[in-house]
mmCIF file of C-alpha atoms and ligand atoms in Angstrom:
data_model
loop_
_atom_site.group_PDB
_atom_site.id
_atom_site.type_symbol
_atom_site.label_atom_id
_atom_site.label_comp_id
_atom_site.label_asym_id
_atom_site.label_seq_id
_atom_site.Cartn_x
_atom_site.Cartn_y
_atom_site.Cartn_z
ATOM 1 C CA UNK A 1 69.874 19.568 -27.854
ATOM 2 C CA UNK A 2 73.427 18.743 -28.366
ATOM 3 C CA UNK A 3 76.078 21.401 -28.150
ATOM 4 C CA UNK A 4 79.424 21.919 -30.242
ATOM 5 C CA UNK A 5 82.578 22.204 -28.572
ATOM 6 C CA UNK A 6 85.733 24.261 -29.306
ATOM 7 C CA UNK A 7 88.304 21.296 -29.291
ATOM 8 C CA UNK A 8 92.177 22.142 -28.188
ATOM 9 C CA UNK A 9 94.932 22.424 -30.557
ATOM 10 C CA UNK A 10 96.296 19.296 -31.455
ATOM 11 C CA UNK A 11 99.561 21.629 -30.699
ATOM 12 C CA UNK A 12 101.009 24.887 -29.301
ATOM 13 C CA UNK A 13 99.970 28.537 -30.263
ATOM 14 C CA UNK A 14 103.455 28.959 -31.447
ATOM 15 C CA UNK A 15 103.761 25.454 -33.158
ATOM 16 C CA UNK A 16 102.846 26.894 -36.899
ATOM 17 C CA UNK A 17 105.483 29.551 -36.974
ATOM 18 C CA UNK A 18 107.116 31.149 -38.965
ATOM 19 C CA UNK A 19 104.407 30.232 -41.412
ATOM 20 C CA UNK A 20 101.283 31.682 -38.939
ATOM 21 C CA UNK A 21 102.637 33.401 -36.360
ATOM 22 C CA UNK A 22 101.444 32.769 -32.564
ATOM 23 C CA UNK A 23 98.888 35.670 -32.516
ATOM 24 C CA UNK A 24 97.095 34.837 -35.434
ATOM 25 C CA UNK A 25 96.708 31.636 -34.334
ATOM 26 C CA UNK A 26 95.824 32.779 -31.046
ATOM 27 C CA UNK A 27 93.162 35.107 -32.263
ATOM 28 C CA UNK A 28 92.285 32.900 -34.857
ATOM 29 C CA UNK A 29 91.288 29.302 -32.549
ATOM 30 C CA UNK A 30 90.191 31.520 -29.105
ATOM 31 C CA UNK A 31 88.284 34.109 -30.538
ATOM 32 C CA UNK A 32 86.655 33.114 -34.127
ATOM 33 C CA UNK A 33 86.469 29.070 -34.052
ATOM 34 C CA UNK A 34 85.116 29.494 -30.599
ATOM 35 C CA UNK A 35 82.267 32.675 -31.629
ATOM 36 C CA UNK A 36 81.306 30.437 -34.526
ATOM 37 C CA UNK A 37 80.875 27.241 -31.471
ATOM 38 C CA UNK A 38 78.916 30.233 -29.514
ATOM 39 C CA UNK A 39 77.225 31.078 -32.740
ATOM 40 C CA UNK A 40 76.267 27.585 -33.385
ATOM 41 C CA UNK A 41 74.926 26.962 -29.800
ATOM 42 C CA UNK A 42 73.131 29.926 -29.236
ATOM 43 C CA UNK A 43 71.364 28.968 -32.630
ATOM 44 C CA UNK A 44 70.577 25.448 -32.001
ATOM 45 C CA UNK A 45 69.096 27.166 -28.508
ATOM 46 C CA UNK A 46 66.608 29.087 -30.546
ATOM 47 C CA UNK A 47 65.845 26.549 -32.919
ATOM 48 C CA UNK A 48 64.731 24.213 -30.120
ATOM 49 C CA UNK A 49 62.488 27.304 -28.031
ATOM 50 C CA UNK A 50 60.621 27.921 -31.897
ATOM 51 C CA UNK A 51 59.919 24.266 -31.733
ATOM 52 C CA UNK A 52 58.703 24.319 -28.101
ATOM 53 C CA UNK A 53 56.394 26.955 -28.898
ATOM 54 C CA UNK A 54 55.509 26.422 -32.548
ATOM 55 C CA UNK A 55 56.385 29.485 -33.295
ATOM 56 C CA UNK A 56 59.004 29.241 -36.656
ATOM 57 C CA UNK A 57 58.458 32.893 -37.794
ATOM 58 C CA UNK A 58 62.486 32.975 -38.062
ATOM 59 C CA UNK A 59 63.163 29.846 -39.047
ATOM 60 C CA UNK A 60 65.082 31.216 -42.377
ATOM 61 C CA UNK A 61 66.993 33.276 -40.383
ATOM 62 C CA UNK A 62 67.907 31.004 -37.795
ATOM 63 C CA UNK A 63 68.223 28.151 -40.535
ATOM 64 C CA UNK A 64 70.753 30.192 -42.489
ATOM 65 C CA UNK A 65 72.630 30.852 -38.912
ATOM 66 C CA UNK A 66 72.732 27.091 -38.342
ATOM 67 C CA UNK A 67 74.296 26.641 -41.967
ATOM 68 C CA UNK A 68 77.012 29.424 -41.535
ATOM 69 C CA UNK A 69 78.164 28.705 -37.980
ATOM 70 C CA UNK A 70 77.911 24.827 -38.155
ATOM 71 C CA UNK A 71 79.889 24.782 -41.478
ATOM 72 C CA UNK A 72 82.285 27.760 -39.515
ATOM 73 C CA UNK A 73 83.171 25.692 -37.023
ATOM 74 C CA UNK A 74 83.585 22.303 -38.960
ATOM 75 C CA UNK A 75 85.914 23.576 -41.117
ATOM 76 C CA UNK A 76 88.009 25.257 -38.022
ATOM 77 C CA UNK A 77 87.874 21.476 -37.053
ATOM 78 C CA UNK A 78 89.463 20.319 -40.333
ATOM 79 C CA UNK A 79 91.457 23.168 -40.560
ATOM 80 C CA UNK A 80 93.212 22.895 -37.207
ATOM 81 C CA UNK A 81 93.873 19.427 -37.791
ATOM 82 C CA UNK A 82 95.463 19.593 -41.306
ATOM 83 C CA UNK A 83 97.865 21.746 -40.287
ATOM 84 C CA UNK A 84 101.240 20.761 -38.370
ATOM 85 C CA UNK A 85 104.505 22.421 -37.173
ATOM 86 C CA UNK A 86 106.784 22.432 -40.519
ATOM 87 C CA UNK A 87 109.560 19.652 -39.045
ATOM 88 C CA UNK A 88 106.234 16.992 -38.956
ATOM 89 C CA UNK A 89 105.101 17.968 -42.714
ATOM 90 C CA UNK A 90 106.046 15.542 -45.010
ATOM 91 C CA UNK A 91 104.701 15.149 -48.151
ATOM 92 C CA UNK A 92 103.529 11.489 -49.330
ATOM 93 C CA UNK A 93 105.996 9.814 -51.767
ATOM 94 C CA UNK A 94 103.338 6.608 -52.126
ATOM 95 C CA UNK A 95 100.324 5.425 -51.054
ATOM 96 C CA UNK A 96 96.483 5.567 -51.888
ATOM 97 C CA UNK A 97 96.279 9.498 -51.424
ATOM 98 C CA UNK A 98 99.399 9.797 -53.825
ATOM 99 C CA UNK A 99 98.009 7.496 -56.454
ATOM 100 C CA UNK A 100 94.473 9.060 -56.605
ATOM 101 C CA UNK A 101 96.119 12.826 -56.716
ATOM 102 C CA UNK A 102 98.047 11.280 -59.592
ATOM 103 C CA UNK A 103 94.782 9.670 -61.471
ATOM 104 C CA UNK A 104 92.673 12.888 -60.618
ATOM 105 C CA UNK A 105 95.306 15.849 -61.121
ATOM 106 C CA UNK A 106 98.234 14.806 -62.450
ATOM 107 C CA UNK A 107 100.480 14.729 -59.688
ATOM 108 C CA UNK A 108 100.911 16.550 -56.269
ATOM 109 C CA UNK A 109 102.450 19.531 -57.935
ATOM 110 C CA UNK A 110 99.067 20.047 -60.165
ATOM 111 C CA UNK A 111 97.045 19.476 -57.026
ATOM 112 C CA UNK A 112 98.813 22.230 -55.274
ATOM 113 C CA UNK A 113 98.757 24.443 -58.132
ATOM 114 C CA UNK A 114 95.005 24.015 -58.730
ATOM 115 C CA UNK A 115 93.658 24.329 -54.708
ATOM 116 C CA UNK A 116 96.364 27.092 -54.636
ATOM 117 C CA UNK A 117 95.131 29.361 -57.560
ATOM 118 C CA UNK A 118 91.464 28.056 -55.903
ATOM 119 C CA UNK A 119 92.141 29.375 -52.601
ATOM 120 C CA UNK A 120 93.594 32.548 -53.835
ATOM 121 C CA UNK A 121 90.499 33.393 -56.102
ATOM 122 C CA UNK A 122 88.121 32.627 -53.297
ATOM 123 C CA UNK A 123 86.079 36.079 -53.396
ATOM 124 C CA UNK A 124 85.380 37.359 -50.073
ATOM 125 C CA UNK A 125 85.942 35.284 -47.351
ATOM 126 C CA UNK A 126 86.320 31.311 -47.407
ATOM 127 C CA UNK A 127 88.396 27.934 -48.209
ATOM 128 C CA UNK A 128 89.389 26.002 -50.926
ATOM 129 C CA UNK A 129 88.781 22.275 -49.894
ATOM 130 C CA UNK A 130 89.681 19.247 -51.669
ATOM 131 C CA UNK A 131 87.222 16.416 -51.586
ATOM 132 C CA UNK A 132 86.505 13.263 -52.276
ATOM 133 C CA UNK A 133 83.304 12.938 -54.851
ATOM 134 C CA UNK A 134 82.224 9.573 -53.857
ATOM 135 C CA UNK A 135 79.391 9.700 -56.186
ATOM 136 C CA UNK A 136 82.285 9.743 -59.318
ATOM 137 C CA UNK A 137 84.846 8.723 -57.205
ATOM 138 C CA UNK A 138 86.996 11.190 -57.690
ATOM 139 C CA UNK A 139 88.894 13.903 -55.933
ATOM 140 C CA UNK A 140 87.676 17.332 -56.512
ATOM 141 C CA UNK A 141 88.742 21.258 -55.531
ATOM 142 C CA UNK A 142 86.089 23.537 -54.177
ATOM 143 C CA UNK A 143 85.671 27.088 -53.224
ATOM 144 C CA UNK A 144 83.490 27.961 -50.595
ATOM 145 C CA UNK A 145 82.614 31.272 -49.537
ATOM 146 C CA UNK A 146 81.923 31.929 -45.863
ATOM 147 C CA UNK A 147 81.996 28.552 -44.840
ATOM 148 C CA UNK A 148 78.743 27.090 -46.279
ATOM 149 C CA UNK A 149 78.009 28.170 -49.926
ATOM 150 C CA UNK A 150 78.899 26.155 -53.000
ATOM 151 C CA UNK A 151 79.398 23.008 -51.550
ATOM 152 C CA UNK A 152 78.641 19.695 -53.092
ATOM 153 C CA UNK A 153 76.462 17.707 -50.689
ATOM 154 C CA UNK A 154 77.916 14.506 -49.581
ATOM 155 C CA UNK A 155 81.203 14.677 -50.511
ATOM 156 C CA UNK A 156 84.192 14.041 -47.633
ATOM 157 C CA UNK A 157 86.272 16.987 -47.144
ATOM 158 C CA UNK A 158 90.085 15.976 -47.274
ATOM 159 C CA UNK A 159 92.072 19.209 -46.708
ATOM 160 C CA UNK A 160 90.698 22.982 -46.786
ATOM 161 C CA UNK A 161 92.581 26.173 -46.513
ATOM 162 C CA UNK A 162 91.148 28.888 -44.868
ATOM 163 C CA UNK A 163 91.333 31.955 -46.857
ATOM 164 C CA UNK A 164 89.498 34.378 -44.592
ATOM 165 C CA UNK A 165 91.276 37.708 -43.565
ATOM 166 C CA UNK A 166 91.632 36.078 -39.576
ATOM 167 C CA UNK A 167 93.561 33.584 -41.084
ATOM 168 C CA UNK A 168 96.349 35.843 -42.567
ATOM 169 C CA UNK A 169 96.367 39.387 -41.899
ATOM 170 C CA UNK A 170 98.259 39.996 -39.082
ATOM 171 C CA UNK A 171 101.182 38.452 -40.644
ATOM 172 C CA UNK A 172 100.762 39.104 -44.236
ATOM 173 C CA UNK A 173 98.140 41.720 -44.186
ATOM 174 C CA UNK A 174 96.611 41.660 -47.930
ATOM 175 C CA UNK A 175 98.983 39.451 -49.210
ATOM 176 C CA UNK A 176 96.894 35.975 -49.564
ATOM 177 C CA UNK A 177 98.769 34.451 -52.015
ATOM 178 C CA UNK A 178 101.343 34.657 -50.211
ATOM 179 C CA UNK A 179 100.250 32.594 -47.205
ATOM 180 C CA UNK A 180 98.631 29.822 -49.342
ATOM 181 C CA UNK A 181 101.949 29.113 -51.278
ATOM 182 C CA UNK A 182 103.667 29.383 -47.606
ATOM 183 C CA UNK A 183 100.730 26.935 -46.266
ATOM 184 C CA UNK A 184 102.365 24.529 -48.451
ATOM 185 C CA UNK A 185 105.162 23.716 -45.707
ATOM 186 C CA UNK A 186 102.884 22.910 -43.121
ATOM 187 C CA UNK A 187 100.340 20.605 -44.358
ATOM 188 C CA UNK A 188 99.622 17.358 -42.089
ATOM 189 C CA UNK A 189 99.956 14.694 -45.108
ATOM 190 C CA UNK A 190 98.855 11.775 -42.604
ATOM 191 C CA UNK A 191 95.845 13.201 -41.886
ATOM 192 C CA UNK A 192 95.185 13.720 -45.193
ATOM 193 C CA UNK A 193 95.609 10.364 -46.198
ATOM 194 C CA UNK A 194 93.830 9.078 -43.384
ATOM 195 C CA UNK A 195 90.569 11.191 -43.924
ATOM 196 C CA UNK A 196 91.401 9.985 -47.649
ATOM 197 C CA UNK A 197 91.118 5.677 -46.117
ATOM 198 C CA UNK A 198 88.089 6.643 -44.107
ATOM 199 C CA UNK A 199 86.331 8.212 -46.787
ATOM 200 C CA UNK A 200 86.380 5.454 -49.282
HETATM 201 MN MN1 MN B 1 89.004 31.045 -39.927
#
């Protein structure tokens, strides 16, 4: 059985203000991306003791478990590391990622408007992500909600923006819109493009 790990911040608590403020992102990495890493673990654990005794009586249960808390803590993953401290955001003025967003939306501008109005509308909990369709090739905005549902299968996810209450509510309590058009400022571009490379 191979275990999930909570990885560090690529940077400080603090590093994300004024745009998420330390506590949130305290709370958010120590407590919730680690429970769903627990969550993940302890389900993996009783996956593998069903198989050892052949007994798979809660296999939808624990199935749907795996699901939520492996998609949870993936997209903590992604999230964590698409984010950077505001003075290390820059936006790309050419390259491959530019040109596609271009092709696909229209510009940049269009882009953000389009995962912005996504990630606001998310009902419930959840993320907008953009991905890369590699079946149309072709960048694409998605919802999900939680972290697993209404996802296209096999398509590379470039940038998401978590849109669940942890993610804002200290800071701007009910306010989500404004934290995704704040979000804006602290996007990680180059890791972006470079998921962008690797998928295609
Ligand atoms: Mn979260």
């Amino acid at each position: 059985m191979k275990e999930y790990a909570l990885p560090k911040l690529p940077y400080g608590y603090e590093a994300l203000e004024p745009v998420i403020d330390k506590d949130t992102v305290t709370l958010h990495h120590d407590k919730h991306h680690a429970a769903y890493v627990t969550g993940f673990n302890t389900t993996l654990k009783k996956i593998v003791e069903a198989r050892e005794k052949s007994d798979y009586s809660a296999i939808k249960a624990l199935a749907k478990d795996l699901s939520f808390h492996g998609s949870g803590v993936v997209l903590h993953n992604l999230y964590w590391e698409n984010l950077c401290p505001k003075s290390e955001s820059k936006e790309p003025v050419s390259g491959n990622l530019l040109e596609q967003i271009k092709t696909g939306f229209g510009g940049l501008d269009k882009l953000k408007a389009e995962m912005g109005a996504a990630a606001k509308a998310v009902e419930g909990s959840g993320w907008a992500v953009l991905v890369w369709d590699k079946y149309a090739d072709q960048l694409l905005v998605l919802q999900a909600e939680n972290h697993q549902k209404l996802a296209i299968w096999g398509v590379a996810p470039l940038l998401v923006i978590d849109v669940w209450e942890h993610a804002y509510y200290l800071k701007y309590q009910n306010n989500r819109a404004v934290y995704v058009d704040a979000l804006w400022g602290i996007i990680n571009w180059k890791i972006v493009e470079e998921r962008f490379s690797k998928a295609k």
